[in-house]
Amino acid sequence: MCTFAPMKRTLAIVISIIYAFTTYAQSSLVQCEDTCDHVHGIDLSHYQGNVFWQAIGENKKMAYVYLKATEGGDRIDDMFQRNIQMAHEHGLMVGAYHFYRPKTPQELQLANFTKQCLPDEQELLPMIDIETTGGLTTEVFCDSLFLFLELIEKEYRQKPLIYTGANFYDKHLQGKLDDYKIMIAQYTDFEPQLKDGRDITMWQYTGKGHIDGVRGYIDKSRFMGRHRLREIRYRHR
């Protein structure tokens, strides 16, 4: 009986697996910022732990960073103070964001955020992260949300940047954010298009990006079309 044929088939299978894995590994190293001329940035929170800020600061492909500051009425991100200090030390354009909780009193959330998001420390507009209705109907949720956005605008004397997912926007926020710049999260290879056709300022295109200085995954975003970084600059009065 000839044993060479099964051995050849096994060897061919092994080679195919190695080739496929190598090809995938190489392609995974090619990221959006490597293939386009858009302005890119990242966002960070305690989920990334301690990061090596020198490496991030030396990354010429990342023009800005948004840092999670607060959530709801009493949560403060454990890494915010260190992150914002180190980001400034390494010359990055920095903004702070707040994760909105619809059922928490707006005044409590405002107080929580404003204690962390200090105007003198911001280069970018404050950003409000909107991902949940808290179980409220769309109408009640929007009443809650826009009361909070009005308080933020009054406090900082400019409208905040809005972050939300494409599906969440289409379901709850269509036609309601026309006066705001928005960052849309959609983790696909194609650019997001909202059902109401409105303009999108920024696109968070992955939650599984990689960057030197950060262990594990990181969120990455970029500007859409002709939009530029100057559009989200914090206007100091």
Short mmCIF file of C-alpha atoms in Angstrom, two decimals:
data_model
loop_
_atom_site.label_atom_id
_atom_site.label_comp_id
_atom_site.label_asym_id
_atom_site.label_seq_id
_atom_site.Cartn_x
_atom_site.Cartn_y
_atom_site.Cartn_z
CA MET A 1 0.00 0.00 0.00
CA CYS A 2 1.32 3.48 -0.92
CA THR A 3 1.46 5.86 2.09
CA PHE A 4 2.82 8.88 0.21
CA ALA A 5 -0.52 10.15 -1.12
CA PRO A 6 -2.14 10.64 2.34
CA MET A 7 1.06 12.29 3.58
CA LYS A 8 1.06 14.67 0.62
CA ARG A 9 -2.60 15.55 1.23
CA THR A 10 -1.87 16.22 4.93
CA LEU A 11 1.13 18.37 4.07
CA ALA A 12 -0.92 20.33 1.55
CA ILE A 13 -3.61 20.98 4.16
CA VAL A 14 -1.05 22.18 6.72
CA ILE A 15 0.55 24.52 4.17
CA SER A 16 -2.86 25.90 3.23
CA ILE A 17 -3.71 26.60 6.88
CA ILE A 18 -0.37 28.33 7.48
CA TYR A 19 -0.80 30.43 4.32
CA ALA A 20 -4.33 31.43 5.26
CA PHE A 21 -3.29 32.40 8.79
CA THR A 22 -0.31 34.41 7.52
CA THR A 23 -2.44 36.20 4.96
CA TYR A 24 -5.04 37.06 7.61
CA ALA A 25 -2.39 38.26 10.05
CA GLN A 26 -0.84 40.50 7.41
CA SER A 27 -4.19 41.93 6.34
CA SER A 28 -5.16 42.63 9.95
CA LEU A 29 -2.12 44.90 10.21
CA VAL A 30 -3.44 47.07 7.39
CA GLN A 31 -5.78 49.53 9.08
CA CYS A 32 -8.00 52.31 7.81
CA GLU A 33 -5.47 55.05 8.52
CA ASP A 34 -2.93 53.18 6.36
CA THR A 35 -5.11 53.30 3.26
CA CYS A 36 -6.74 56.78 3.21
CA ASP A 37 -6.01 60.46 3.74
CA HIS A 38 -8.76 61.23 6.27
CA VAL A 39 -8.02 62.72 9.68
CA HIS A 40 -8.01 59.92 12.29
CA GLY A 41 -8.28 59.69 16.06
CA ILE A 42 -8.98 57.38 18.98
CA ASP A 43 -10.98 57.25 22.17
CA LEU A 44 -9.82 55.82 25.48
CA SER A 45 -11.25 54.88 28.86
CA HIS A 46 -10.30 52.72 31.82
CA TYR A 47 -10.91 49.65 29.64
CA GLN A 48 -7.51 50.20 28.02
CA GLY A 49 -5.76 50.37 31.40
CA ASN A 50 -2.37 52.06 31.58
CA VAL A 51 -1.24 53.11 28.13
CA PHE A 52 2.20 54.20 26.89
CA TRP A 53 1.43 57.80 26.01
CA GLN A 54 4.80 58.53 24.45
CA ALA A 55 4.11 55.99 21.70
CA ILE A 56 0.63 57.44 21.11
CA GLY A 57 2.01 60.96 20.97
CA GLU A 58 4.57 59.90 18.37
CA ASN A 59 1.91 58.35 16.14
CA LYS A 60 1.53 60.93 13.37
CA LYS A 61 -1.56 59.20 11.94
CA MET A 62 -3.69 59.97 15.03
CA ALA A 63 -4.63 63.65 15.27
CA TYR A 64 -6.95 63.62 18.29
CA VAL A 65 -8.11 61.61 21.28
CA TYR A 66 -11.40 61.57 23.16
CA LEU A 67 -11.22 60.45 26.79
CA LYS A 68 -14.09 59.08 28.81
CA ALA A 69 -14.63 61.39 31.78
CA THR A 70 -17.93 60.43 33.36
CA GLU A 71 -21.06 58.31 33.20
CA GLY A 72 -24.47 59.09 34.63
CA GLY A 73 -24.70 61.09 37.83
CA ASP A 74 -21.76 59.76 39.86
CA ARG A 75 -19.36 57.62 37.86
CA ILE A 76 -15.93 59.03 37.03
CA ASP A 77 -13.62 57.08 34.77
CA ASP A 78 -10.72 55.80 36.86
CA MET A 79 -8.14 56.71 34.23
CA PHE A 80 -9.45 60.10 33.14
CA GLN A 81 -7.21 62.36 35.19
CA ARG A 82 -4.06 60.45 34.30
CA ASN A 83 -5.08 60.13 30.65
CA ILE A 84 -5.81 63.81 30.14
CA GLN A 85 -2.62 64.88 31.89
CA MET A 86 -0.47 62.51 29.83
CA ALA A 87 -2.27 63.32 26.58
CA HIS A 88 -1.48 66.99 27.06
CA GLU A 89 2.12 66.27 28.00
CA HIS A 90 2.55 64.45 24.70
CA GLY A 91 0.97 67.15 22.58
CA LEU A 92 -2.33 65.54 21.62
CA MET A 93 -5.58 67.32 20.78
CA VAL A 94 -7.90 66.24 23.61
CA GLY A 95 -11.64 66.17 24.28
CA ALA A 96 -13.71 64.63 27.10
CA TYR A 97 -16.91 62.63 26.80
CA HIS A 98 -19.84 61.70 29.03
CA PHE A 99 -21.89 58.49 28.79
CA TYR A 100 -25.53 59.59 29.07
CA ARG A 101 -27.97 57.71 31.33
CA PRO A 102 -31.55 58.77 30.40
CA LYS A 103 -33.13 57.93 33.77
CA THR A 104 -30.57 59.83 35.86
CA PRO A 105 -31.50 63.45 36.66
CA GLN A 106 -29.92 65.76 34.12
CA GLU A 107 -28.62 68.18 36.75
CA LEU A 108 -26.69 65.38 38.48
CA GLN A 109 -25.14 64.32 35.20
CA LEU A 110 -24.24 67.89 34.34
CA ALA A 111 -22.56 68.42 37.71
CA ASN A 112 -20.66 65.16 37.36
CA PHE A 113 -19.38 65.99 33.90
CA THR A 114 -18.50 69.63 34.46
CA LYS A 115 -16.34 68.75 37.48
CA GLN A 116 -14.14 66.68 35.17
CA CYS A 117 -14.48 68.37 31.77
CA LEU A 118 -12.77 71.68 32.51
CA PRO A 119 -12.73 74.20 29.62
CA ASP A 120 -9.06 75.08 30.10
CA GLU A 121 -8.12 71.44 29.55
CA GLN A 122 -10.12 70.93 26.35
CA GLU A 123 -9.00 71.36 22.76
CA LEU A 124 -12.09 69.62 21.37
CA LEU A 125 -15.83 69.98 21.88
CA PRO A 126 -17.29 67.99 24.79
CA MET A 127 -18.84 64.80 23.44
CA ILE A 128 -22.01 63.08 24.67
CA ASP A 129 -22.12 59.31 24.22
CA ILE A 130 -25.71 58.19 23.56
CA GLU A 131 -26.22 54.44 23.35
CA THR A 132 -29.29 53.55 25.42
CA THR A 133 -32.86 54.72 26.00
CA GLY A 134 -32.80 53.26 29.51
CA GLY A 135 -36.03 51.45 28.68
CA LEU A 136 -37.89 54.70 28.01
CA THR A 137 -40.08 55.28 24.98
CA THR A 138 -38.41 57.24 22.20
CA GLU A 139 -40.51 60.32 23.01
CA VAL A 140 -39.68 60.32 26.73
CA PHE A 141 -36.05 59.45 26.04
CA CYS A 142 -35.69 62.38 23.63
CA ASP A 143 -37.30 64.77 26.13
CA SER A 144 -34.71 63.67 28.68
CA LEU A 145 -31.81 63.83 26.25
CA PHE A 146 -32.51 67.27 24.81
CA LEU A 147 -32.96 68.78 28.22
CA PHE A 148 -29.46 67.54 29.05
CA LEU A 149 -28.00 68.78 25.75
CA GLU A 150 -29.45 72.22 26.43
CA LEU A 151 -27.79 72.26 29.84
CA ILE A 152 -24.46 71.24 28.29
CA GLU A 153 -24.71 73.94 25.64
CA LYS A 154 -25.54 76.57 28.23
CA GLU A 155 -22.61 75.49 30.43
CA TYR A 156 -19.98 75.39 27.67
CA ARG A 157 -21.60 77.99 25.39
CA GLN A 158 -21.40 75.71 22.36
CA LYS A 159 -23.17 72.62 21.19
CA PRO A 160 -21.51 69.31 22.11
CA LEU A 161 -20.46 66.67 19.63
CA ILE A 162 -22.89 63.73 19.63
CA TYR A 163 -21.72 60.10 19.50
CA THR A 164 -24.16 57.31 18.75
CA GLY A 165 -24.55 54.14 16.70
CA ALA A 166 -26.06 54.10 13.21
CA ASN A 167 -28.88 51.74 14.18
CA PHE A 168 -29.65 53.67 17.37
CA TYR A 169 -29.78 56.91 15.43
CA ASP A 170 -32.11 55.48 12.79
CA LYS A 171 -34.46 54.10 15.43
CA HIS A 172 -34.61 56.99 17.90
CA LEU A 173 -32.94 60.16 16.62
CA GLN A 174 -33.82 60.63 12.96
CA GLY A 175 -34.32 64.29 12.09
CA LYS A 176 -33.70 65.40 15.68
CA LEU A 177 -29.98 66.25 15.64
CA ASP A 178 -29.69 68.46 12.58
CA ASP A 179 -28.06 71.28 14.57
CA TYR A 180 -25.36 69.02 16.01
CA LYS A 181 -22.15 67.56 14.68
CA ILE A 182 -22.28 63.79 15.02
CA MET A 183 -19.90 60.86 15.24
CA ILE A 184 -21.54 57.65 14.06
CA ALA A 185 -20.33 54.21 15.13
CA GLN A 186 -20.65 51.52 12.48
CA TYR A 187 -18.13 48.70 12.31
CA THR A 188 -18.28 47.83 8.62
CA ASP A 189 -16.04 48.24 5.58
CA PHE A 190 -18.43 50.73 4.01
CA GLU A 191 -19.20 54.26 5.19
CA PRO A 192 -22.38 54.74 7.23
CA GLN A 193 -25.48 56.22 5.63
CA LEU A 194 -28.32 57.29 7.90
CA LYS A 195 -31.94 56.78 6.91
CA ASP A 196 -32.71 60.49 6.98
CA GLY A 197 -29.68 61.18 4.77
CA ARG A 198 -28.18 63.72 7.14
CA ASP A 199 -24.52 64.70 7.02
CA ILE A 200 -22.10 62.76 9.24
CA THR A 201 -19.10 64.61 10.65
CA MET A 202 -17.11 61.65 11.96
CA TRP A 203 -17.21 57.86 11.68
CA GLN A 204 -16.04 55.43 14.37
CA TYR A 205 -15.16 52.61 12.02
CA THR A 206 -13.80 49.99 14.40
CA GLY A 207 -13.87 48.90 18.01
CA LYS A 208 -11.01 46.48 17.40
CA GLY A 209 -8.23 48.74 16.21
CA HIS A 210 -4.61 48.50 17.26
CA ILE A 211 -2.08 51.20 18.05
CA ASP A 212 1.40 51.23 19.56
CA GLY A 213 1.19 52.09 23.25
CA VAL A 214 -2.12 50.31 23.91
CA ARG A 215 -2.51 46.66 24.77
CA GLY A 216 -5.59 45.09 23.25
CA TYR A 217 -8.29 46.70 21.18
CA ILE A 218 -9.01 50.41 20.78
CA ASP A 219 -11.80 52.44 19.15
CA LYS A 220 -10.74 54.41 16.08
CA SER A 221 -12.57 57.10 14.16
CA ARG A 222 -12.03 59.44 11.24
CA PHE A 223 -13.59 62.49 9.64
CA MET A 224 -16.02 61.99 6.80
CA GLY A 225 -15.74 63.63 3.40
CA ARG A 226 -14.43 67.18 3.57
CA HIS A 227 -14.94 67.56 7.31
CA ARG A 228 -11.86 68.65 9.22
CA LEU A 229 -10.53 68.81 12.77
CA ARG A 230 -11.13 72.55 13.06
CA GLU A 231 -14.90 71.88 13.06
CA ILE A 232 -14.77 70.27 16.50
CA ARG A 233 -12.27 72.63 18.10
CA TYR A 234 -13.34 73.94 21.50
CA ARG A 235 -14.06 77.68 21.27
CA HIS A 236 -12.52 79.28 24.33
CA ARG A 237 -14.29 82.51 25.30
#
